[in-house]
mmCIF file of C-alpha atoms in Angstrom:
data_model
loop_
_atom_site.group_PDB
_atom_site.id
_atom_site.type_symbol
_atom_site.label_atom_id
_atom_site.label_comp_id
_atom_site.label_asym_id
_atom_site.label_seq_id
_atom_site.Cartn_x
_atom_site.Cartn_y
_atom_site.Cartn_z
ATOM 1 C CA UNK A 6 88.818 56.621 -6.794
ATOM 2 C CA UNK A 7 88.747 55.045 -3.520
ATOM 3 C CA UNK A 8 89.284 51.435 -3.515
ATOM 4 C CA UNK A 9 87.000 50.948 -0.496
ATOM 5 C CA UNK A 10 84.385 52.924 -2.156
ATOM 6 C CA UNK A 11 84.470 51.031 -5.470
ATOM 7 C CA UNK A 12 84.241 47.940 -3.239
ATOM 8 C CA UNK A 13 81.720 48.966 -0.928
ATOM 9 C CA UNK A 14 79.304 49.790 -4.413
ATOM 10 C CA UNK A 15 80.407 46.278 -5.855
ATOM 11 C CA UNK A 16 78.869 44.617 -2.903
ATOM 12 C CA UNK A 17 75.744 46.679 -2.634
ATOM 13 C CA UNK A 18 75.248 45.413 -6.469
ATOM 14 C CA UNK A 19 76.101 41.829 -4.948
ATOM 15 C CA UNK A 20 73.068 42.317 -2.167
ATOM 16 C CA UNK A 21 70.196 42.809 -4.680
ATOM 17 C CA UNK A 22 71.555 39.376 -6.685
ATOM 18 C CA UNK A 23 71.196 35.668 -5.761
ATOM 19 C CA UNK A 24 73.381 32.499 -6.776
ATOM 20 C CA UNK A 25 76.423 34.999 -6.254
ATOM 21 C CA UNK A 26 79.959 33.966 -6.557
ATOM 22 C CA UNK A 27 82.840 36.237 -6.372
ATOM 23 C CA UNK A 28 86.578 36.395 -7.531
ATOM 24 C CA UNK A 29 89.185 38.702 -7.128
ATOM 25 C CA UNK A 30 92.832 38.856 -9.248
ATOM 26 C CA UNK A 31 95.863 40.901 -8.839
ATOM 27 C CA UNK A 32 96.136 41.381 -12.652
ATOM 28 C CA UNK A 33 100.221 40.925 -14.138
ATOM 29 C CA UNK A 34 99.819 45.358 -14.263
ATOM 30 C CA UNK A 35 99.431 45.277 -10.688
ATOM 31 C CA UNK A 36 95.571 46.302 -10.082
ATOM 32 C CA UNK A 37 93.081 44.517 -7.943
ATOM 33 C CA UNK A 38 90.308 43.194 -10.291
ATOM 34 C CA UNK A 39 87.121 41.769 -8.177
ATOM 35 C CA UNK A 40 84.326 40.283 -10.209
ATOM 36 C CA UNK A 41 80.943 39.686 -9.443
ATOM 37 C CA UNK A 42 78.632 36.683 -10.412
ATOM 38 C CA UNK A 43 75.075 36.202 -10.307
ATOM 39 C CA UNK A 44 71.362 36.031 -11.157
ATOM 40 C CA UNK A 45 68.338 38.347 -10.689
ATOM 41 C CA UNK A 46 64.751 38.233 -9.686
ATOM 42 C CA UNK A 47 64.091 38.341 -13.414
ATOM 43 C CA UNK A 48 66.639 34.874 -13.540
ATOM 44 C CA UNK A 49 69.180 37.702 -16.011
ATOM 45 C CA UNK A 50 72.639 36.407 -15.050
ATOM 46 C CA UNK A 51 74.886 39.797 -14.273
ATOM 47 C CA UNK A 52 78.333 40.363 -13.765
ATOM 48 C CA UNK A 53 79.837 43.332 -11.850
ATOM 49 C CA UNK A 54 83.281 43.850 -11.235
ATOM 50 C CA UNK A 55 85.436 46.787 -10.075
ATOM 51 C CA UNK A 56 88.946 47.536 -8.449
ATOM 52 C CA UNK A 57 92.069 49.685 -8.089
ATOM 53 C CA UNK A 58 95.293 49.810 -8.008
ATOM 54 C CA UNK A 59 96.555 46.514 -5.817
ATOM 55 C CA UNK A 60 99.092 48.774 -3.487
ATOM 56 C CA UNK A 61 95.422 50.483 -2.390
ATOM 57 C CA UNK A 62 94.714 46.588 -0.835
ATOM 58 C CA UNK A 63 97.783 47.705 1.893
ATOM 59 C CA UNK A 64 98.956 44.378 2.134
ATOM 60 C CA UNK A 65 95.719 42.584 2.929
ATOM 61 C CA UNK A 66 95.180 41.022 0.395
ATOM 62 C CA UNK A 67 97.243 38.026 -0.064
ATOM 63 C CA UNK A 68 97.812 37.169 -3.771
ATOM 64 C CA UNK A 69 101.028 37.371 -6.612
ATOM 65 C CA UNK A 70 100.825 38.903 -9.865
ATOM 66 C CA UNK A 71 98.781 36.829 -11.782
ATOM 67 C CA UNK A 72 97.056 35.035 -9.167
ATOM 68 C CA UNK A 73 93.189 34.665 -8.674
ATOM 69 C CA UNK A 74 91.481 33.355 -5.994
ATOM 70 C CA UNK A 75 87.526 32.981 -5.247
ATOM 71 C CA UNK A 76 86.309 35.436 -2.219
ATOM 72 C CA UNK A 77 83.379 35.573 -0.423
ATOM 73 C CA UNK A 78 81.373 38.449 0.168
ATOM 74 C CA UNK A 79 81.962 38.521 3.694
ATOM 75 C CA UNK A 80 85.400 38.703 2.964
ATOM 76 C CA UNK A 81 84.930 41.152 0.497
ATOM 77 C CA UNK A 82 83.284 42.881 3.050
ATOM 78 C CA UNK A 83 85.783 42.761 5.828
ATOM 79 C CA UNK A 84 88.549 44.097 3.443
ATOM 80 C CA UNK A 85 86.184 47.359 2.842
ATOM 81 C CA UNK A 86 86.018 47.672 6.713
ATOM 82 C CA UNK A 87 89.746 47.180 7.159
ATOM 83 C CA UNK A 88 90.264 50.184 4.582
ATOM 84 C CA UNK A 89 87.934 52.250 5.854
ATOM 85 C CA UNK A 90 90.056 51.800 9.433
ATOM 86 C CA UNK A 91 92.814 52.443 8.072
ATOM 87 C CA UNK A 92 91.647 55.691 5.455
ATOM 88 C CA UNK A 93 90.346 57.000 8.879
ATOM 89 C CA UNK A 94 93.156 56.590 11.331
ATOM 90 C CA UNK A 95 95.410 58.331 8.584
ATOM 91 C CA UNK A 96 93.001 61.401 8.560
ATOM 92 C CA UNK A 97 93.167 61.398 12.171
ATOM 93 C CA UNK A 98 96.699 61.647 12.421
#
């Protein structure tokens, strides 16, 4: 599946939460794990995650094997633009 898509659902699950913190890993088998935090309406704490393979990330995401790192939404965000750009200029060509 498309890592930008998987993203691009993750966040829309983010949008409906509140008290939201976010994560992402490069797991030691080389896939791009982003988790999810937070509470609803209802005060139910959730957690969504999703990812891909970490090549998908092209680079623009800067983290080793093994290494996690908190992330923002709006960075989350920007990374889903960024591989959108780039899925698109490649279909253009």
């Amino acid at each position: 599946m498309d890592l930008a898509r998987v993203l691009a659902n993750l966040l829309l699950w983010a949008h409906t939460l509140a008290e939201v913190t976010a994560e992402w890993s490069h797991t030691t088998d080389h896939r791009l794990h982003v988790s999810v935090l937070g509470r609803a309406t209802t005060g139910a704490r959730f957690r969504v995650y999703g990812g891909g393979l970490f090549a998908y990330t092209l680079g623009l995401v800067d983290l080793d094997a093994g290494e996690r790192d908190g992330v923002s939404l709006d960075e989350l965000y920007a990374l889903v633009c960024l591989l959108r750009e780039v899925h698109s200029t490649r279909e253009a060509a």
